Each structure stands twice: as C-alpha cells, then as structure tokens.
C-alpha cells in the first residue's frame, strides 16, 4: 500500500466547497494549522463543520478510478483556536480508503452533493469508472 495514490479532500460544509489540501496527510491542512484538537465535541460548541475525505485512486486497464473514498468529520473554532476530531478515526478511515472501502453514507446531504460534484469535476471518466456503491452512497435527492 502506498500513500502516493491518496489525496485528502476537505469539504467546508457551510461554504459548500471542496478542495485538495495535501497538508491534511500530516494534520497540517490550511484549516487545521494553529488549532489544538480535542477528542470531545462539546469542547468546541461554536465550531465550523468540515469533512476530510480520503480519496484513493487506482488504475485498471480502462483507466484510473476512485477506488477508496472515506470521510471523517472535524469541527474547528478558529477564534478559540480549538477543534474537534478523533485522530484514531482519521487514521482508520485513511487505512480503509487505501483498502478500497467506500464510507460516506454518514455525511450530510449537502456535503455528499459537494463531494460528488468535486469528484465528477476533477475527472468525469474516473467517476464513471468508479464503483456503483460510491455513486449510490453519494446520490442525493434534490
């Protein structure tokens, strides 16, 4: 297994935006820098919600595809310089992504839509070659 094929996609839930930030591989993304993370959600009552989505790309004869896609929640209160995330969950989900698991069904509908649009916009061919499970789990009723 290699981390070369993994990209962390960060979803800003409130802004409805997704972007790749390789700093997230070491908990140093633009949204994480300068934040002290706590394992207790109630310690960050005014936190802004984010998702870190670990996206693993694999290759087949017909081309690359999104093989593993797993999401972890994170909450950040920039003003208080505090955040909530469960580090073991982030490590486990990264591992699951590397092992080609799809774990996105716990995401809110808006974030699922943002992620699906981001993945399609990045490379529609990769989206089309990806598993039906990924497409079904990110399908959102309008």
Short mmCIF file of C-alpha atoms in Angstrom, two decimals, residues 4-138:
data_model
loop_
_atom_site.label_atom_id
_atom_site.label_comp_id
_atom_site.label_asym_id
_atom_site.label_seq_id
_atom_site.Cartn_x
_atom_site.Cartn_y
_atom_site.Cartn_z
CA UNK A 4 1.10 8.18 -3.27
CA UNK A 5 -2.39 7.46 -4.58
CA UNK A 6 -4.27 9.17 -1.73
CA UNK A 7 -5.49 12.75 -1.73
CA UNK A 8 -7.22 14.45 1.19
CA UNK A 9 -10.26 16.41 0.03
CA UNK A 10 -11.50 18.94 2.56
CA UNK A 11 -15.15 19.94 2.48
CA UNK A 12 -16.18 23.22 4.07
CA UNK A 13 -19.77 22.31 4.94
CA UNK A 14 -21.06 25.88 5.41
CA UNK A 15 -19.42 27.25 2.26
CA UNK A 16 -20.33 24.18 0.21
CA UNK A 17 -16.79 23.97 -1.17
CA UNK A 18 -14.31 21.15 -1.62
CA UNK A 19 -10.57 21.37 -2.21
CA UNK A 20 -7.50 19.15 -2.06
CA UNK A 21 -5.02 20.03 0.67
CA UNK A 22 -2.06 17.64 0.87
CA UNK A 23 -1.14 19.14 4.25
CA UNK A 24 -4.01 17.12 5.73
CA UNK A 25 -1.86 13.99 5.32
CA UNK A 26 0.05 15.23 8.38
CA UNK A 27 -2.80 17.16 10.07
CA UNK A 28 -1.33 20.38 8.65
CA UNK A 29 -4.01 21.47 6.19
CA UNK A 30 -4.87 25.14 5.87
CA UNK A 31 -7.90 24.68 8.13
CA UNK A 32 -6.04 22.61 10.76
CA UNK A 33 -2.93 24.78 11.20
CA UNK A 34 -2.74 26.53 14.56
CA UNK A 35 -5.64 24.54 16.02
CA UNK A 36 -5.44 22.41 19.17
CA UNK A 37 -7.64 19.39 18.61
CA UNK A 38 -9.66 17.82 21.39
CA UNK A 39 -11.49 14.46 21.35
CA UNK A 40 -14.61 16.00 22.96
CA UNK A 41 -17.12 17.57 20.56
CA UNK A 42 -18.76 19.57 23.38
CA UNK A 43 -15.45 21.41 23.98
CA UNK A 44 -15.93 23.15 20.61
CA UNK A 45 -19.55 24.39 20.76
CA UNK A 46 -19.06 27.14 18.15
CA UNK A 47 -17.05 25.04 15.74
CA UNK A 48 -17.41 25.22 11.98
CA UNK A 49 -18.03 21.79 10.39
CA UNK A 50 -15.63 20.22 7.91
CA UNK A 51 -15.10 16.81 6.39
CA UNK A 52 -11.76 15.32 5.46
CA UNK A 53 -12.35 12.77 2.73
CA UNK A 54 -9.54 10.35 1.93
CA UNK A 55 -9.69 9.61 -1.81
CA UNK A 56 -7.59 6.73 -3.15
CA UNK A 57 -7.09 6.42 -6.89
CA UNK A 58 -6.28 3.08 -8.52
CA UNK A 59 -5.68 2.08 -12.14
CA UNK A 60 -7.34 -0.59 -14.25
CA UNK A 61 -6.92 -1.43 -17.91
CA UNK A 62 -9.68 1.01 -18.81
CA UNK A 63 -8.13 3.83 -16.76
CA UNK A 64 -7.96 5.31 -13.27
CA UNK A 65 -10.93 5.35 -10.90
CA UNK A 66 -11.86 6.40 -7.37
CA UNK A 67 -11.15 3.14 -5.53
CA UNK A 68 -11.44 4.19 -1.88
CA UNK A 69 -13.39 7.15 -0.52
CA UNK A 70 -13.81 7.57 3.25
CA UNK A 71 -14.98 10.63 5.20
CA UNK A 72 -14.12 11.86 8.70
CA UNK A 73 -15.72 14.77 10.47
CA UNK A 74 -13.88 17.66 12.00
CA UNK A 75 -15.07 20.85 13.72
CA UNK A 76 -12.93 23.98 14.04
CA UNK A 77 -13.39 27.17 16.05
CA UNK A 78 -10.70 29.39 14.55
CA UNK A 79 -11.32 32.22 17.03
CA UNK A 80 -10.82 29.93 20.04
CA UNK A 81 -8.06 28.00 18.19
CA UNK A 82 -9.75 24.76 19.19
CA UNK A 83 -11.09 21.90 17.16
CA UNK A 84 -12.74 18.52 17.48
CA UNK A 85 -11.62 15.40 15.67
CA UNK A 86 -10.97 11.83 16.62
CA UNK A 87 -7.45 11.07 15.44
CA UNK A 88 -7.92 7.27 15.59
CA UNK A 89 -10.96 7.62 13.31
CA UNK A 90 -8.95 9.67 10.81
CA UNK A 91 -6.13 7.11 10.78
CA UNK A 92 -8.56 4.19 10.45
CA UNK A 93 -10.50 5.86 7.63
CA UNK A 94 -7.27 6.62 5.76
CA UNK A 95 -6.40 2.93 6.06
CA UNK A 96 -9.89 1.92 4.88
CA UNK A 97 -9.56 4.21 1.85
CA UNK A 98 -6.24 2.57 0.97
CA UNK A 99 -8.03 -0.80 1.19
CA UNK A 100 -10.66 0.42 -1.33
CA UNK A 101 -13.55 0.92 1.06
CA UNK A 102 -16.34 3.44 0.45
CA UNK A 103 -17.51 5.06 3.72
CA UNK A 104 -19.52 8.21 3.02
CA UNK A 105 -23.07 7.27 4.00
CA UNK A 106 -22.80 9.16 7.33
CA UNK A 107 -22.20 12.50 5.58
CA UNK A 108 -24.90 15.18 5.41
CA UNK A 109 -26.74 15.54 2.09
CA UNK A 110 -25.18 18.90 1.17
CA UNK A 111 -21.65 17.58 1.71
CA UNK A 112 -22.38 14.43 -0.30
CA UNK A 113 -23.50 16.62 -3.20
CA UNK A 114 -20.39 18.80 -2.90
CA UNK A 115 -18.14 15.72 -2.86
CA UNK A 116 -19.88 14.08 -5.82
CA UNK A 117 -19.66 17.31 -7.84
CA UNK A 118 -15.99 17.71 -6.91
CA UNK A 119 -15.10 14.15 -7.94
CA UNK A 120 -17.03 14.44 -11.22
CA UNK A 121 -15.50 17.85 -11.93
CA UNK A 122 -11.99 16.57 -11.25
CA UNK A 123 -12.33 13.77 -13.81
CA UNK A 124 -15.69 12.55 -15.10
CA UNK A 125 -14.02 9.46 -16.60
CA UNK A 126 -12.69 8.43 -13.20
CA UNK A 127 -16.16 8.95 -11.74
CA UNK A 128 -17.75 6.83 -14.47
CA UNK A 129 -15.24 4.00 -13.89
CA UNK A 130 -15.81 4.06 -10.11
CA UNK A 131 -17.96 1.60 -8.19
CA UNK A 132 -21.73 1.73 -8.15
CA UNK A 133 -21.51 1.83 -4.34
CA UNK A 134 -19.69 5.18 -4.44
CA UNK A 135 -22.23 6.63 -6.85
CA UNK A 136 -25.20 5.29 -4.86
CA UNK A 137 -23.82 6.41 -1.48
CA UNK A 138 -23.26 9.95 -2.80
#
